[in-house]
Backbone as CSV, one residue per row, in Angstrom:
resi,resn,N_x,N_y,N_z,CA_x,CA_y,CA_z,C_x,C_y,C_z
1,MET,177.761,-176.945,-14.251,178.349,-178.247,-14.541,177.469,-179.380,-14.018
2,LEU,177.097,-179.297,-12.741,176.213,-180.305,-12.174,174.770,-179.820,-12.186
3,LYS,173.852,-180.754,-12.283,172.432,-180.423,-12.250,172.035,-179.970,-10.851
4,ASP,170.896,-179.290,-10.762,170.388,-178.822,-9.474,169.571,-179.917,-8.804
5,PHE,169.569,-179.894,-7.479,168.679,-180.759,-6.717,167.294,-180.120,-6.673
6,SER,166.269,-180.950,-6.727,164.903,-180.415,-6.706,164.484,-179.991,-5.309
7,LYS,165.169,-180.476,-4.276,164.914,-180.064,-2.899,166.212,-179.544,-2.288
8,PRO,166.112,-178.603,-1.340,167.322,-178.044,-0.724,168.166,-179.125,-0.056
9,VAL,169.472,-178.974,-0.166,170.427,-179.925,0.417,171.231,-179.192,1.500
10,PRO,170.945,-179.443,2.785,171.677,-178.744,3.845,173.140,-179.168,3.945
11,GLU,173.426,-180.420,3.592,174.806,-180.914,3.622,175.028,-181.856,2.448
12,ILE,176.263,-181.867,1.949,176.585,-182.798,0.864,178.086,-183.095,0.893
13,ALA,178.433,-184.283,0.470,179.838,-184.647,0.282,179.952,-185.426,-1.019
14,LEU,180.980,-185.133,-1.793,181.298,-185.867,-3.019,182.645,-186.547,-2.822
15,PHE,182.727,-187.819,-3.219,183.980,-188.559,-3.133,184.348,-189.078,-4.519
16,ILE,185.580,-188.871,-4.930,186.105,-189.398,-6.194,187.296,-190.273,-5.827
17,ILE,187.210,-191.560,-6.155,188.151,-192.548,-5.637,188.765,-193.339,-6.790
18,PHE,190.057,-193.605,-6.701,190.739,-194.435,-7.690,191.437,-195.588,-6.968
19,ASP,191.236,-196.801,-7.479,191.846,-197.998,-6.901,193.130,-198.347,-7.650
20,GLY,194.125,-198.780,-6.919,195.390,-199.179,-7.538,196.374,-199.611,-6.478
21,ALA,197.648,-199.512,-6.779,198.710,-199.812,-5.822,199.577,-198.557,-5.709
22,PHE,199.510,-197.904,-4.562,200.167,-196.616,-4.388,201.102,-196.638,-3.181
23,ASN,202.049,-195.730,-3.187,202.906,-195.488,-2.034,202.462,-194.170,-1.412
24,PRO,201.721,-194.213,-0.309,201.179,-192.967,0.248,202.232,-191.909,0.533
25,LEU,203.438,-192.346,0.926,204.471,-191.381,1.299,204.917,-190.484,0.141
26,MET,204.685,-190.931,-1.097,205.094,-190.101,-2.230,204.240,-188.843,-2.337
27,PHE,203.028,-188.899,-1.763,202.097,-187.783,-1.926,202.249,-186.756,-0.798
28,ASP,203.487,-186.363,-0.486,203.614,-185.259,0.458,203.312,-183.956,-0.286
29,LYS,203.221,-182.864,0.442,202.771,-181.617,-0.188,203.753,-181.110,-1.241
30,TYR,205.023,-181.491,-1.130,206.010,-181.019,-2.100,205.915,-181.787,-3.427
31,TRP,205.324,-183.008,-3.375,205.115,-183.763,-4.616,204.185,-182.986,-5.547
32,PHE,203.156,-182.362,-4.979,202.202,-181.600,-5.788,202.870,-180.380,-6.409
33,ALA,203.770,-179.749,-5.663,204.492,-178.599,-6.212,205.508,-179.049,-7.260
34,LYS,206.202,-180.153,-6.999,207.198,-180.664,-7.936,206.582,-180.988,-9.281
35,ASN,205.349,-181.509,-9.262,204.646,-181.852,-10.501,203.822,-180.691,-11.054
36,LYS,204.060,-179.511,-10.498,203.447,-178.260,-10.967,201.917,-178.295,-10.909
37,LEU,201.393,-178.993,-9.902,199.943,-179.028,-9.691,199.501,-177.856,-8.819
38,ILE,200.419,-177.378,-7.994,200.195,-176.192,-7.172,201.509,-175.431,-7.089
39,GLY,201.449,-174.199,-6.613,202.666,-173.417,-6.437,203.385,-173.789,-5.149
40,GLU,204.648,-173.386,-5.045,205.440,-173.714,-3.860,204.852,-173.087,-2.596
41,LEU,204.358,-171.863,-2.711,203.777,-171.202,-1.537,202.526,-171.934,-1.080
42,GLU,201.692,-172.344,-2.030,200.489,-173.100,-1.678,200.860,-174.424,-1.024
43,ALA,201.924,-175.061,-1.530,202.375,-176.319,-0.938,202.802,-176.104,0.509
44,GLU,203.506,-175.028,0.762,203.955,-174.737,2.126,202.769,-174.578,3.077
45,ASN,201.681,-174.031,2.556,200.524,-173.734,3.408,199.491,-174.853,3.466
46,LEU,199.739,-175.964,2.753,198.782,-177.069,2.788,198.650,-177.632,4.200
47,ASP,197.428,-177.937,4.575,197.161,-178.537,5.880,197.430,-180.039,5.807
48,VAL,198.403,-180.529,6.573,198.735,-181.956,6.596,198.101,-182.562,7.837
49,GLU,197.055,-183.367,7.620,196.370,-183.992,8.761,197.173,-185.167,9.289
50,PHE,197.662,-186.000,8.370,198.575,-187.075,8.777,199.397,-187.508,7.567
51,LEU,200.570,-188.068,7.832,201.470,-188.536,6.779,202.285,-189.693,7.350
52,SER,202.052,-190.890,6.820,202.779,-192.068,7.282,202.759,-193.108,6.170
53,GLU,203.394,-194.256,6.438,203.393,-195.337,5.456,201.990,-195.881,5.227
54,ARG,201.117,-195.698,6.170,199.743,-196.218,6.060,198.831,-195.284,5.286
55,GLY,199.150,-193.998,5.263,198.278,-193.076,4.542,198.691,-191.630,4.716
56,VAL,198.107,-190.784,3.889,198.380,-189.351,3.947,197.072,-188.602,3.731
57,SER,196.923,-187.477,4.407,195.745,-186.624,4.238,196.202,-185.178,4.145
58,LEU,195.823,-184.523,3.038,196.193,-183.129,2.795,194.922,-182.310,2.561
59,GLY,194.883,-181.118,3.131,193.719,-180.261,2.964,193.981,-179.114,2.016
60,PHE,193.388,-179.187,0.811,193.420,-178.068,-0.126,192.262,-177.116,0.219
61,ASP,192.264,-175.946,-0.382,191.177,-174.997,-0.114,189.835,-175.517,-0.612
62,TYR,189.845,-176.366,-1.632,188.606,-176.789,-2.278,188.311,-178.283,-2.131
63,CYS,189.257,-179.060,-1.617,188.992,-180.491,-1.429,189.989,-181.070,-0.434
64,GLU,189.671,-182.253,0.031,190.584,-183.014,0.878,191.132,-184.171,0.061
65,PHE,192.439,-184.378,0.125,193.094,-185.464,-0.608,193.616,-186.486,0.382
66,ARG,193.270,-187.754,0.146,193.790,-188.836,0.985,194.352,-189.937,0.100
67,ALA,195.457,-190.513,0.520,196.074,-191.604,-0.226,196.391,-192.750,0.727
68,TYR,196.081,-193.956,0.268,196.381,-195.171,1.017,197.074,-196.146,0.062
69,ASN,197.419,-197.322,0.554,198.125,-198.285,-0.289,197.304,-198.725,-1.495
70,GLU,195.983,-198.788,-1.347,195.149,-199.337,-2.413,194.196,-198.328,-3.045
71,ARG,194.178,-197.092,-2.558,193.287,-196.112,-3.179,193.689,-194.690,-2.854
72,ILE,193.321,-193.785,-3.756,193.444,-192.357,-3.486,192.042,-191.760,-3.550
73,ILE,191.787,-190.794,-2.680,190.435,-190.268,-2.487,190.468,-188.745,-2.519
74,PHE,189.538,-188.168,-3.268,189.311,-186.727,-3.267,187.926,-186.485,-2.669
75,LYS,187.847,-185.692,-1.623,186.567,-185.398,-0.979,186.247,-183.916,-1.125
76,ILE,185.004,-183.634,-1.543,184.536,-182.260,-1.757,183.282,-182.052,-0.908
77,ASP,183.176,-180.927,-0.223,181.979,-180.677,0.581,181.107,-179.557,0.025
78,GLN,181.452,-179.062,-1.176,180.606,-178.107,-1.884,180.688,-178.409,-3.375
79,THR,179.551,-178.550,-4.031,179.565,-178.901,-5.455,180.258,-177.840,-6.299
80,ALA,180.284,-176.596,-5.826,180.937,-175.522,-6.586,182.437,-175.760,-6.724
81,PHE,183.008,-176.613,-5.859,184.438,-176.888,-5.906,184.792,-178.038,-6.846
82,LEU,183.800,-178.614,-7.527,184.083,-179.753,-8.393,185.032,-179.399,-9.540
83,PRO,184.872,-178.272,-10.259,185.793,-177.973,-11.375,187.257,-177.897,-10.936
84,GLN,187.532,-177.218,-9.808,188.915,-177.138,-9.337,189.451,-178.517,-8.973
85,THR,188.577,-179.333,-8.372,189.010,-180.669,-7.963,189.289,-181.544,-9.179
86,ILE,188.464,-181.428,-10.213,188.706,-182.197,-11.436,190.046,-181.802,-12.060
87,ASP,190.364,-180.514,-12.053,191.664,-180.073,-12.570,192.802,-180.722,-11.783
88,LEU,192.655,-180.786,-10.457,193.681,-181.415,-9.633,193.767,-182.910,-9.942
89,ILE,192.626,-183.559,-10.089,192.590,-184.997,-10.394,193.310,-185.284,-11.704
90,LYS,193.019,-184.506,-12.720,193.643,-184.726,-14.026,195.161,-184.521,-13.942
91,GLY,195.583,-183.551,-13.154,197.010,-183.338,-12.974,197.670,-184.492,-12.235
92,VAL,196.985,-185.012,-11.219,197.512,-186.147,-10.465,197.632,-187.369,-11.369
93,LEU,196.605,-187.639,-12.170,196.640,-188.805,-13.061,197.750,-188.682,-14.096
94,LEU,197.932,-187.493,-14.642,199.030,-187.300,-15.596,200.389,-187.533,-14.940
95,SER,200.504,-187.109,-13.683,201.766,-187.271,-12.969,202.028,-188.727,-12.621
96,LEU,200.966,-189.509,-12.416,201.133,-190.931,-12.096,201.491,-191.754,-13.336
97,LYS,201.213,-191.186,-14.516,201.617,-191.761,-15.812,201.132,-193.193,-16.021
98,THR,202.030,-194.163,-15.968,201.674,-195.541,-16.346,201.279,-196.425,-15.165
99,ILE,201.071,-195.846,-13.993,200.609,-196.648,-12.853,199.226,-197.214,-13.177
100,PRO,199.036,-198.526,-13.056,197.722,-199.128,-13.385,196.638,-198.677,-12.405
101,ILE,195.469,-198.392,-12.937,194.309,-198.048,-12.128,193.259,-199.145,-12.328
102,GLY,192.872,-199.798,-11.253,191.943,-200.916,-11.367,190.484,-200.516,-11.439
103,GLY,190.164,-199.331,-10.928,188.763,-198.911,-10.946,188.603,-197.539,-10.330
104,ALA,187.400,-197.021,-10.414,187.085,-195.714,-9.850,185.689,-195.759,-9.250
105,GLU,185.459,-194.892,-8.292,184.123,-194.772,-7.693,183.802,-193.296,-7.527
106,PHE,182.546,-192.963,-7.807,182.073,-191.592,-7.652,180.889,-191.619,-6.683
107,HIS,181.120,-191.137,-5.469,180.103,-191.179,-4.422,179.463,-189.806,-4.252
108,ILE,178.175,-189.798,-4.029,177.477,-188.563,-3.694,176.645,-188.829,-2.442
109,TYR,176.780,-187.954,-1.459,176.225,-188.213,-0.131,175.519,-186.962,0.385
110,PRO,174.284,-186.688,-0.085,173.552,-185.518,0.399,172.617,-185.865,1.563
111,HIS,172.309,-184.866,2.365,171.309,-184.983,3.432,170.107,-184.124,3.024
112,PHE,168.921,-184.619,3.326,167.701,-183.858,3.047,166.907,-183.672,4.328
113,ASP,166.396,-182.460,4.511,165.599,-182.125,5.686,164.118,-182.191,5.307
114,LEU,163.406,-183.159,5.888,161.967,-183.297,5.624,161.129,-182.596,6.693
115,HIS,161.789,-181.909,7.617,161.174,-180.980,8.563,160.379,-181.642,9.695
116,GLU,159.741,-182.767,9.436,158.951,-183.429,10.474,159.265,-184.926,10.488
117,LYS,159.277,-185.506,11.682,159.518,-186.949,11.801,158.479,-187.735,11.018
118,ASN,157.241,-187.296,11.075,156.176,-188.004,10.368,156.409,-188.016,8.863
119,GLU,156.990,-186.933,8.338,157.272,-186.867,6.913,158.366,-187.861,6.523
120,VAL,159.312,-188.087,7.432,160.367,-189.064,7.172,159.762,-190.463,7.069
121,ASN,158.868,-190.799,7.996,158.217,-192.115,7.955,157.380,-192.279,6.687
122,LYS,156.673,-191.228,6.299,155.877,-191.288,5.072,156.769,-191.504,3.855
123,PHE,157.901,-190.840,3.862,158.853,-190.960,2.760,159.295,-192.416,2.592
124,PHE,159.684,-193.058,3.671,160.125,-194.449,3.596,158.976,-195.379,3.212
125,ASN,157.793,-195.104,3.685,156.657,-195.960,3.340,156.294,-195.884,1.863
126,LYS,156.533,-194.736,1.262,156.269,-194.603,-0.174,157.317,-195.334,-1.005
127,LEU,158.570,-195.248,-0.556,159.638,-195.902,-1.315,159.678,-197.405,-1.097
128,SER,159.256,-197.852,0.074,159.312,-199.280,0.387,158.077,-199.665,1.185
129,PRO,156.967,-199.953,0.506,155.728,-200.315,1.216,155.982,-201.468,2.198
130,LYS,155.519,-201.320,3.432,155.819,-202.297,4.461,154.615,-203.153,4.853
131,SER,153.597,-203.168,4.022,152.398,-203.940,4.356,152.702,-205.430,4.530
132,PHE,153.636,-205.954,3.710,153.994,-207.372,3.831,154.529,-207.678,5.230
133,TRP,155.433,-206.835,5.716,156.038,-207.071,7.024,155.059,-206.790,8.150
134,ASP,154.171,-205.825,7.964,153.162,-205.562,9.001,152.266,-206.770,9.218
135,ASN,152.003,-207.515,8.152,151.172,-208.716,8.286,151.897,-209.816,9.064
136,LEU,153.241,-209.754,9.067,154.016,-210.767,9.792,154.379,-210.336,11.206
137,LEU,154.733,-209.059,11.367,155.316,-208.628,12.633,154.552,-207.510,13.327
138,THR,153.769,-206.779,12.598,153.014,-205.608,13.076,153.942,-204.482,13.544
139,ASP,153.476,-203.293,13.357,154.178,-202.091,13.816,155.637,-202.011,13.351
140,THR,155.865,-202.372,12.108,157.233,-202.282,11.585,157.532,-200.853,11.128
141,GLU,158.797,-200.555,11.068,159.224,-199.224,10.623,160.465,-199.372,9.756
142,ILE,160.475,-198.719,8.595,161.610,-198.781,7.686,162.625,-197.710,8.083
143,ASN,163.858,-198.128,8.344,164.929,-197.200,8.691,166.012,-197.129,7.627
144,ASN,166.038,-198.108,6.732,167.119,-198.178,5.768,166.659,-198.939,4.523
145,ILE,167.022,-198.427,3.358,166.725,-199.089,2.086,168.036,-199.190,1.310
146,GLU,168.354,-200.364,0.812,169.558,-200.556,0.016,169.230,-201.330,-1.248
147,LEU,169.852,-200.943,-2.357,169.678,-201.691,-3.599,170.888,-201.500,-4.494
148,ILE,171.053,-202.427,-5.421,172.167,-202.388,-6.368,171.615,-202.414,-7.781
149,HIS,172.052,-201.461,-8.576,171.658,-201.404,-9.982,172.850,-201.809,-10.838
150,LYS,172.766,-202.969,-11.483,173.841,-203.439,-12.352,173.815,-202.670,-13.667
151,LYS,174.987,-202.309,-14.167,175.085,-201.545,-15.406,175.721,-202.381,-16.506
152,ARG,175.514,-201.959,-17.735,176.048,-202.691,-18.881,176.934,-201.819,-19.750
153,GLU,177.381,-200.715,-19.215,178.283,-199.857,-19.968,179.694,-200.436,-19.930
154,LYS,180.575,-199.902,-20.758,181.910,-200.486,-20.908,182.665,-200.531,-19.587
155,TYR,182.695,-199.434,-18.866,183.434,-199.387,-17.611,182.525,-199.286,-16.389
156,SER,181.364,-198.671,-16.543,180.479,-198.495,-15.396,179.897,-199.844,-14.995
157,TYR,180.134,-200.225,-13.761,179.844,-201.576,-13.296,178.523,-201.675,-12.538
158,GLU,178.349,-200.871,-11.503,177.102,-200.906,-10.752,176.930,-199.621,-9.954
159,LEU,175.680,-199.348,-9.625,175.339,-198.198,-8.790,174.703,-198.718,-7.514
160,ASN,175.331,-198.446,-6.381,174.789,-198.835,-5.082,174.055,-197.649,-4.473
161,ILE,172.828,-197.884,-4.020,172.005,-196.819,-3.451,171.609,-197.202,-2.034
162,GLU,171.838,-196.286,-1.106,171.421,-196.499,0.279,170.682,-195.266,0.764
163,ILE,169.519,-195.482,1.357,168.703,-194.400,1.909,168.461,-194.740,3.373
164,SER,168.798,-193.826,4.272,168.660,-194.135,5.690,168.224,-192.907,6.481
165,LYS,167.681,-193.171,7.653,167.341,-192.089,8.558,168.599,-191.603,9.260
166,CYS,168.673,-190.305,9.500,169.817,-189.736,10.186,169.808,-190.170,11.656
167,PRO,170.918,-190.693,12.181,170.945,-191.106,13.588,170.919,-189.933,14.568
168,LYS,171.175,-188.725,14.059,171.236,-187.554,14.937,170.005,-186.671,14.865
169,SER,169.147,-186.904,13.873,167.949,-186.067,13.717,166.793,-186.903,13.188
170,GLU,165.627,-186.702,13.747,164.445,-187.434,13.298,163.813,-186.798,12.070
171,LYS,164.400,-185.716,11.572,163.830,-184.996,10.439,164.671,-185.111,9.168
172,LEU,165.868,-185.688,9.299,166.784,-185.764,8.167,166.848,-187.171,7.590
173,ILE,167.068,-187.238,6.277,167.383,-188.510,5.635,168.751,-188.383,4.966
174,HIS,169.474,-189.492,4.968,170.771,-189.556,4.306,170.632,-190.360,3.025
175,LEU,171.230,-189.883,1.963,171.256,-190.596,0.690,172.719,-190.856,0.336
176,TYR,173.012,-192.083,-0.055,174.401,-192.434,-0.358,174.417,-193.248,-1.645
177,LEU,174.859,-192.629,-2.739,174.944,-193.301,-4.035,176.407,-193.490,-4.400
178,ARG,176.772,-194.733,-4.705,178.152,-195.075,-5.057,178.165,-195.669,-6.463
179,ASP,178.675,-194.900,-7.409,178.764,-195.344,-8.800,180.149,-195.952,-9.000
180,ILE,180.196,-197.240,-9.347,181.449,-197.989,-9.381,181.843,-198.317,-10.818
181,TYR,183.088,-197.994,-11.159,183.661,-198.284,-12.474,184.812,-199.266,-12.295
182,LYS,184.977,-200.191,-13.239,186.080,-201.144,-13.179,186.877,-201.113,-14.479
183,TYR,188.200,-200.985,-14.339,189.085,-200.919,-15.500,190.005,-202.140,-15.594
184,ASN,189.869,-203.094,-14.675,190.827,-204.199,-14.551,191.105,-204.914,-15.871
185,GLU,190.046,-205.291,-16.578,190.218,-206.106,-17.777,190.982,-205.362,-18.865
186,ASP,190.785,-204.058,-18.944,191.472,-203.278,-19.971,192.856,-202.815,-19.537
187,LYS,193.192,-203.016,-18.244,194.501,-202.653,-17.716,194.862,-201.207,-18.057
188,LEU,193.967,-200.301,-17.773,194.203,-198.897,-18.077,195.168,-198.288,-17.062
189,ASN,196.010,-197.386,-17.537,196.892,-196.691,-16.618,196.355,-195.287,-16.350
190,ALA,196.990,-194.610,-15.416,196.502,-193.309,-14.970,196.418,-192.301,-16.111
191,LYS,197.410,-192.293,-16.988,197.419,-191.334,-18.096,196.272,-191.589,-19.067
192,GLU,195.960,-192.868,-19.332,194.858,-193.205,-20.230,193.516,-192.804,-19.627
193,ILE,193.351,-193.025,-18.331,192.097,-192.670,-17.668,191.907,-191.159,-17.661
194,ASN,192.991,-190.434,-17.583,192.916,-188.972,-17.581,192.221,-188.423,-18.821
195,GLU,192.270,-189.166,-19.934,191.722,-188.672,-21.197,190.199,-188.592,-21.200
196,PHE,189.543,-189.367,-20.347,188.073,-189.328,-20.375,187.439,-189.143,-18.992
197,ILE,188.255,-188.974,-17.952,187.711,-188.962,-16.598,186.831,-187.747,-16.326
198,ASN,187.156,-186.606,-16.917,186.365,-185.393,-16.700,184.904,-185.638,-17.075
199,GLU,184.693,-186.165,-18.276,183.328,-186.437,-18.745,182.639,-187.482,-17.869
200,GLU,183.378,-188.513,-17.462,182.773,-189.586,-16.676,182.344,-189.110,-15.300
201,ILE,183.156,-188.261,-14.670,182.805,-187.755,-13.341,181.509,-186.969,-13.394
202,VAL,181.420,-186.038,-14.330,180.218,-185.195,-14.434,179.000,-186.037,-14.808
203,LYS,179.167,-186.961,-15.757,178.052,-187.817,-16.170,177.552,-188.658,-15.002
204,SER,178.471,-189.202,-14.221,178.102,-190.042,-13.085,177.331,-189.258,-12.038
205,PHE,177.860,-188.104,-11.643,177.186,-187.320,-10.613,175.824,-186.826,-11.087
206,ASN,175.716,-186.416,-12.351,174.419,-185.945,-12.858,173.397,-187.075,-12.926
207,HIS,173.844,-188.276,-13.271,172.944,-189.433,-13.269,172.447,-189.703,-11.858
208,SER,173.338,-189.630,-10.880,172.942,-189.849,-9.488,171.985,-188.759,-9.016
209,ILE,172.228,-187.522,-9.417,171.334,-186.421,-9.024,169.951,-186.621,-9.638
210,ASP,169.878,-187.086,-10.889,168.586,-187.377,-11.515,167.807,-188.407,-10.688
211,ILE,168.489,-189.452,-10.254,167.841,-190.494,-9.452,167.390,-189.924,-8.110
212,ILE,168.259,-189.163,-7.467,167.909,-188.565,-6.188,166.678,-187.665,-6.315
213,ASN,166.630,-186.854,-7.366,165.491,-185.955,-7.565,164.198,-186.726,-7.745
214,LYS,164.273,-187.863,-8.428,163.061,-188.645,-8.670,162.500,-189.239,-7.378
215,PHE,163.392,-189.786,-6.519,162.783,-190.393,-5.342,162.568,-189.395,-4.201
216,THR,163.263,-188.265,-4.183,162.937,-187.275,-3.164,161.671,-186.506,-3.522
217,ASP,161.296,-186.485,-4.794,160.067,-185.802,-5.198,158.801,-186.525,-4.730
218,VAL,158.926,-187.762,-4.250,157.739,-188.474,-3.771,157.360,-188.013,-2.369
219,SER,158.274,-187.341,-1.672,157.988,-186.948,-0.283,157.013,-185.773,-0.237
């Protein structure tokens, strides 16, 4: 379903987010069973991290589900779990029916091991030449690169890209791509979004993986 990374990925997280107006308390584990998204036994065994008026967090075997007043979030820590998570997402959207959804975001957050600190510095110097700053300040070092790519598709709004050094390791780099979709003007509801969300999720993540492969190949 998803494309392969050209370099090994020791860690990765995928986030699928929907913006709207929600009541977090409705998303207790029995809501999922009531809407036939999971079985009653599975609902009983769901890990509930927290449940309050401010938010809810439930742990499925393949993803983590969180709900707040203004967004619901699905987090995946293995790409192999994406198909099961998409099935859950589509079921949740169908169950929400006519609740308006203002937008969606598809985040991909992989870590790459460049093995040597010097390789990390070389990587940043290739992506963001620092000769201009060296002429002003001398001995500069790039630790973070951020950029925004504006899109012209119907719903896809912009892609935010952040590349940074890992604060815990001198050999790792963090990549954080946030693909943002906006549905506000069309006033789409959850059921309408369900009709095309599967294709959009896969297309978004594969586009981000293509970009990641291109700039990690320079290292």
